[in-house]
Tab-separated table of C-alpha atoms in Angstrom:
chain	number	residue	atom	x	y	z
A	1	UNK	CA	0.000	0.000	0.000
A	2	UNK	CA	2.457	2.751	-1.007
A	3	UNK	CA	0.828	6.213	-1.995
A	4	UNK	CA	2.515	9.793	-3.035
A	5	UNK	CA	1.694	13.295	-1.145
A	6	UNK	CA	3.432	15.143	-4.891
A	7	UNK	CA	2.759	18.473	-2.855
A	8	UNK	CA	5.835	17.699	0.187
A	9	UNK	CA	7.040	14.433	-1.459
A	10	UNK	CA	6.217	12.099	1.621
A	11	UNK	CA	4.154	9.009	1.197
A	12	UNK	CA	2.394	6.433	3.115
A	13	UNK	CA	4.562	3.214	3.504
A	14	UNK	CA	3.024	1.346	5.945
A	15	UNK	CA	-0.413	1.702	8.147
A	16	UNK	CA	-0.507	-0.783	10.986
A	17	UNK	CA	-3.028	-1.298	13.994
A	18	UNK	CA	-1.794	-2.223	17.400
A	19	UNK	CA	-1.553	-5.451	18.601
A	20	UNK	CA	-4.688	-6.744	19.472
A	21	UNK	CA	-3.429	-8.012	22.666
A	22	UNK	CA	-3.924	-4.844	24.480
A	23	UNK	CA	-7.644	-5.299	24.216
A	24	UNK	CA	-7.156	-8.471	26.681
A	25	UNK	CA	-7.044	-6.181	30.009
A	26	UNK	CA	-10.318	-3.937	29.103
A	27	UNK	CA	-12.494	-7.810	28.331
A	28	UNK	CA	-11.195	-9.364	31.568
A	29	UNK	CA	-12.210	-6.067	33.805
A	30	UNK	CA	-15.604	-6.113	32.108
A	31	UNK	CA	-16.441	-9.358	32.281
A	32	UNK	CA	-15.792	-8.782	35.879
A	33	UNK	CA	-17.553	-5.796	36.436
A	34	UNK	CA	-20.405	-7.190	33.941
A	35	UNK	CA	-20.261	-9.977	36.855
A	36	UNK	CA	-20.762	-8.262	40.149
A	37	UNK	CA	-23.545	-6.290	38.356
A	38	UNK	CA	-25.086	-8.823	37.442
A	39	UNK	CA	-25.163	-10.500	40.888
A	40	UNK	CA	-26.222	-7.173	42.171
A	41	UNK	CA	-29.670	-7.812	39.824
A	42	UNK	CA	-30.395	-10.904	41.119
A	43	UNK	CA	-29.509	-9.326	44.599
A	44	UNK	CA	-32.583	-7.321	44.019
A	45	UNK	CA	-34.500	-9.513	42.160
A	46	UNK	CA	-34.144	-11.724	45.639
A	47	UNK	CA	-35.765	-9.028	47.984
A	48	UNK	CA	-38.210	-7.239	46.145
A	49	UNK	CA	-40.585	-9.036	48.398
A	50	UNK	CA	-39.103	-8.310	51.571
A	51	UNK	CA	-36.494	-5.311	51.745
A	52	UNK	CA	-37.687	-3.089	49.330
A	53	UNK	CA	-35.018	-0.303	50.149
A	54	UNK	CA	-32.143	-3.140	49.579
A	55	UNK	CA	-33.595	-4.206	46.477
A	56	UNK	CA	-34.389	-0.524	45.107
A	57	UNK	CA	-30.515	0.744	46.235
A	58	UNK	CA	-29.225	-2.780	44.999
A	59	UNK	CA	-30.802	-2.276	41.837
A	60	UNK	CA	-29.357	1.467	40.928
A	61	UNK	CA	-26.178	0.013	41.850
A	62	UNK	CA	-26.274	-2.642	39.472
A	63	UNK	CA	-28.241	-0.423	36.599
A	64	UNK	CA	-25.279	2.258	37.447
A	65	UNK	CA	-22.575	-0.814	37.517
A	66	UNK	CA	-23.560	-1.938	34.434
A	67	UNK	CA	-23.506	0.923	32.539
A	68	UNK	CA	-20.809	2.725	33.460
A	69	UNK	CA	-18.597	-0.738	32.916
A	70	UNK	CA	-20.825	-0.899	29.232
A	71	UNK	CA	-19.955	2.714	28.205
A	72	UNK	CA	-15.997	2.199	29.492
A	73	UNK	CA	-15.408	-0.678	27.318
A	74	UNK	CA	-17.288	0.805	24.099
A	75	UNK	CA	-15.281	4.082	25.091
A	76	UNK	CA	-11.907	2.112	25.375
A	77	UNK	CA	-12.436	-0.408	22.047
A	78	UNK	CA	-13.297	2.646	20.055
A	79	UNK	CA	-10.700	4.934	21.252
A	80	UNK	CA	-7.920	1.535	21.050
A	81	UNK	CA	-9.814	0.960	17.536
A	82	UNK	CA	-8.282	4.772	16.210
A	83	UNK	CA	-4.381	4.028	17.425
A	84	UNK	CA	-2.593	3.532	14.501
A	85	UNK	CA	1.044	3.141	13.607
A	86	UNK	CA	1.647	5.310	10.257
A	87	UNK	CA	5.077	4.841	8.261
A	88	UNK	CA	5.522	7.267	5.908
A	89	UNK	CA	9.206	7.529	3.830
A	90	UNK	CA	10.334	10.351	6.182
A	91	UNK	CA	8.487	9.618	10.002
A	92	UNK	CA	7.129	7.002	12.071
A	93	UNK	CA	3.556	8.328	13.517
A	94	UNK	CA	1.876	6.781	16.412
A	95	UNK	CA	-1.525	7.687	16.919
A	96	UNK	CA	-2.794	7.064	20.489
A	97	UNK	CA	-6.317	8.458	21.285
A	98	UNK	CA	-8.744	7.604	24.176
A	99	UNK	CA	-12.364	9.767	23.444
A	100	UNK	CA	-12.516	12.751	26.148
A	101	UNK	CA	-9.409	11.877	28.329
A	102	UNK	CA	-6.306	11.878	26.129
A	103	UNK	CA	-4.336	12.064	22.794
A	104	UNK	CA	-1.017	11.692	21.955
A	105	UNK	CA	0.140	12.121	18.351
A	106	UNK	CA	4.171	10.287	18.697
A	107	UNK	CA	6.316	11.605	15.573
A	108	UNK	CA	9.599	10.359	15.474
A	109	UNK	CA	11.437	11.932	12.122
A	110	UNK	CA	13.788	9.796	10.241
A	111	UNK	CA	15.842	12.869	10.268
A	112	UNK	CA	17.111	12.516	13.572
A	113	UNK	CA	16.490	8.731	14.279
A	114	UNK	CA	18.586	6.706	12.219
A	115	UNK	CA	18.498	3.598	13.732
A	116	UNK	CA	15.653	0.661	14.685
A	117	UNK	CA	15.590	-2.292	16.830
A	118	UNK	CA	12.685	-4.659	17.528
A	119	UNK	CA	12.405	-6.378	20.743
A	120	UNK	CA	10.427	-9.100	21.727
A	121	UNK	CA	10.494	-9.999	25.244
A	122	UNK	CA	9.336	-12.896	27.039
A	123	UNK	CA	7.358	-16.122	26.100
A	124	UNK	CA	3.989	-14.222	25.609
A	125	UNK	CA	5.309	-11.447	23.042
A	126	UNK	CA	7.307	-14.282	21.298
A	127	UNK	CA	4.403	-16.755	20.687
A	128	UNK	CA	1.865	-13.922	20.052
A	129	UNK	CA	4.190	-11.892	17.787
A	130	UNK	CA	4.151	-8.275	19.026
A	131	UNK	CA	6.959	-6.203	20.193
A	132	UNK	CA	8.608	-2.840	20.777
A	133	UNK	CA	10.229	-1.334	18.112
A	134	UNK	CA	13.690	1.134	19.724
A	135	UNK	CA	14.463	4.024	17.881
A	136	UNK	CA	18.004	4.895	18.551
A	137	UNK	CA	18.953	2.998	21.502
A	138	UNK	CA	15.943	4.211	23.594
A	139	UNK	CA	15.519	7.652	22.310
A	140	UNK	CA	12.356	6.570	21.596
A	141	UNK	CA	10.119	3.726	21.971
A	142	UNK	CA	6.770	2.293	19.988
A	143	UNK	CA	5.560	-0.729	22.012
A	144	UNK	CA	2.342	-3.059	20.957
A	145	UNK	CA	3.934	-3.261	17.768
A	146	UNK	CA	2.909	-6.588	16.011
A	147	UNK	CA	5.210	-8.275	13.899
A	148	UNK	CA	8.302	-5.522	14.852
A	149	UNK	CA	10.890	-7.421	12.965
A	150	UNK	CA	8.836	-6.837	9.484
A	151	UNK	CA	7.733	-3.559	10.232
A	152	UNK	CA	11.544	-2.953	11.786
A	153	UNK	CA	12.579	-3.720	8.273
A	154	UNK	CA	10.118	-1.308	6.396
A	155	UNK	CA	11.199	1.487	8.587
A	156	UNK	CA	14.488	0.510	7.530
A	157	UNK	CA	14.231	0.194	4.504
A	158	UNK	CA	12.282	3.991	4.494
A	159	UNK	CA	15.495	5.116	6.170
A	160	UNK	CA	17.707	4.020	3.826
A	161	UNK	CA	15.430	5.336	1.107
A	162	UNK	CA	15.623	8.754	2.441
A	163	UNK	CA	19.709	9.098	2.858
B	27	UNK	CA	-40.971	4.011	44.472
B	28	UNK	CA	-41.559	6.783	42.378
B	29	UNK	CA	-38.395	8.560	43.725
B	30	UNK	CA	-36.690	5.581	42.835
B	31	UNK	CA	-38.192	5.276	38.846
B	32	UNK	CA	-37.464	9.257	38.637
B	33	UNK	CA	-33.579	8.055	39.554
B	34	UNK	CA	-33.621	5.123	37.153
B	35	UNK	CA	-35.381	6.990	34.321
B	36	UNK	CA	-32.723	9.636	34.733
B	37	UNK	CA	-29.968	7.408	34.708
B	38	UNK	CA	-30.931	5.717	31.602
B	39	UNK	CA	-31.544	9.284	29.689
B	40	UNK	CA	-27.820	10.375	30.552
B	41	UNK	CA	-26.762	6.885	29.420
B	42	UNK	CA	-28.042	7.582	26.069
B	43	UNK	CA	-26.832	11.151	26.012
B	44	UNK	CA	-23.706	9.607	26.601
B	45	UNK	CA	-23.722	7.382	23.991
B	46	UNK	CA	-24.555	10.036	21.446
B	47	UNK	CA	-21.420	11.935	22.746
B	48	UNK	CA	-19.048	9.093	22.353
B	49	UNK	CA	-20.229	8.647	18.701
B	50	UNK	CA	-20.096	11.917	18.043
B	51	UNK	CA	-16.646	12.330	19.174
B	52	UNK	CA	-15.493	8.817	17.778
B	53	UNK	CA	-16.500	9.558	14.490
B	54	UNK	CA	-14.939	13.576	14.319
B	55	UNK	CA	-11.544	11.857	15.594
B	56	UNK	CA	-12.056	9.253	12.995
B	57	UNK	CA	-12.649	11.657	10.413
B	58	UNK	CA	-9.482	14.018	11.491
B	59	UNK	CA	-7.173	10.898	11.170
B	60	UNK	CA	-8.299	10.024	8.061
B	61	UNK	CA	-7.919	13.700	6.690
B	62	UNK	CA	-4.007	13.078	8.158
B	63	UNK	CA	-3.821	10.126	5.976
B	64	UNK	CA	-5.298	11.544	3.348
B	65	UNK	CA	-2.869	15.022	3.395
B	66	UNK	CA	-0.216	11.796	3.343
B	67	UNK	CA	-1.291	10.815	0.336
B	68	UNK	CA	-3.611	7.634	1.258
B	69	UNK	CA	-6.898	7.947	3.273
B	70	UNK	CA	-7.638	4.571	1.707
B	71	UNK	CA	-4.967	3.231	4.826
B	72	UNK	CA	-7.513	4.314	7.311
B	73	UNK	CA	-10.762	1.614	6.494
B	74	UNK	CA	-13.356	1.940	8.891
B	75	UNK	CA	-13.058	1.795	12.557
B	76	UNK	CA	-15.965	1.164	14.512
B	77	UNK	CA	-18.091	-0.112	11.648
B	78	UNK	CA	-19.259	-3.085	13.489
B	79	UNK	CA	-18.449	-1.964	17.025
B	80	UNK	CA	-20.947	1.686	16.950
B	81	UNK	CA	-24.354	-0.679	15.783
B	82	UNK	CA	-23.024	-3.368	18.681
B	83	UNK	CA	-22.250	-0.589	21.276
B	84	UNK	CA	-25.997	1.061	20.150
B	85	UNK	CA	-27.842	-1.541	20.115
B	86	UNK	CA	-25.751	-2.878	23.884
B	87	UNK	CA	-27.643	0.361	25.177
B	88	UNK	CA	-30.368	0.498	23.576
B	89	UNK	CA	-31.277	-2.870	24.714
B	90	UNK	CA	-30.238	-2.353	28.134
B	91	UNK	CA	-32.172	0.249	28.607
B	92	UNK	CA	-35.321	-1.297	27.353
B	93	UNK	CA	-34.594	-4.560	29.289
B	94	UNK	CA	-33.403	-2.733	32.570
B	95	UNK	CA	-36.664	0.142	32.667
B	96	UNK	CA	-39.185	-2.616	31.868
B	97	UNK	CA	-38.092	-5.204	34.595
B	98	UNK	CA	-37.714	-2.005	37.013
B	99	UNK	CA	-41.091	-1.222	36.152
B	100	UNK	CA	-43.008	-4.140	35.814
B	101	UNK	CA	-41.535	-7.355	37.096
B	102	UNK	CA	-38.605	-6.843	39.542
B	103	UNK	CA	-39.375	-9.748	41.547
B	104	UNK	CA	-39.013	-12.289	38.068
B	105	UNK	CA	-35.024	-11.769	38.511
């Protein structure tokens, strides 16, 4: 997928999501949350009979529970749905957005960062093939990369093109 | 128990209002990245996020709150 910006003479090597391993934490918290509120429902489900109070205050806890965890993990998947890694032929972009709270545009210019290394650590990264790719001996660093040797090789590649 | 509907029917309004804001915002961001790509040369990179999560994260609320109002309001003991 290579296209051409004539007007500044940068293009679009690569576009790459995260890894889809950082959606793992967000599922396992929901399904827990999703859990307790759930229990909380049947909590006042259980005494509707015979504490009304408990059953009205267990139930807003449980309609509250559930919704706030419902609208967190729609917020997060959307927000981890925009991150992007961009390659063009003269910067490496990394697009991190979370809707209302944060975002963080990384550039790193080819200019100044001449060198790439991918790392992956440990028996997880290794079997699941993601990484961090280490721009000039930690000058800078793009974790949640997947497959960091290949795109290590199409940065450098980019590099090379450019000097 | 009217107090208590007035709480639950107010809760489920800003849970809607909500998810019209996160849309909203989801799909402006969406849009400025893809102008980025696009002043790069390829706004064809960007595809479509959130094409099948927005209808499953609408119709998650919308359902909820159909599901959670009518059981508040007419069968609370069937849980």
């Amino acid at each position: 997928m290579t296209s051409t910006n004539t007007e500044h003479g940068e293009h679009v090597v690569k576009v790459t999501d995260e890894h889809w391993v950082k959606y793992v934490v967000p599922v396992l918290i929901s399904i827990f949350l999703f859990a307790i509120a759930f229990l909380l429902f049947v909590l006042a489900g259980i005494t509707a009979h015979h504490y009304m109070w408990l059953s009205h205050a267990s139930y807003i806890a449980a309609l509250l529970l559930f919704l706030v965890t419902l609208h967190w993990f729609f917020m997060v998947l959307l927000s981890e749905g925009l991150d992007k890694i961009i390659i063009t032929n003269r910067r490496l972009m990394r697009v991190q957005y979370r809707i209302i709270f944060h975002e963080d545009i990384l550039e790193i210019s080819f200019d100044k960062m001449k060198t790439v290394d991918a790392r992956k650590h440990g028996f997880i990264q290794n079997i699941l093939h993601y990484g961090t790719l280490i721009f000039e001996v930690n000058k800078a660093r793009v974790p949640l990369v997947p497959h960091p040797n290949r795109i290590a090789k199409i940065i450098q590649d980019a590099m090379q093109e450019k000097h | 128990m009217i107090t208590v509907l007035v709480i639950v029917l107010i809760v489920e309004a800003l849970s809607l209002l909500l998810l019209f804001l996160n849309i909203q915002i989801f799909r402006s961001q969406s849009e400025k990245y893809r102008l980025l790509l696009s002043n790069l040369g390829d706004q064809s990179a960007w595809g479509r996020p959130g094409r099948i999560l927005i209808p499953l994260y609408v119709l998650m609320t919308l359902g909820a709150t159909a599901v959670t109002t009518i059981i508040f309001i007419f069968q609370p003991h069937l849980l």
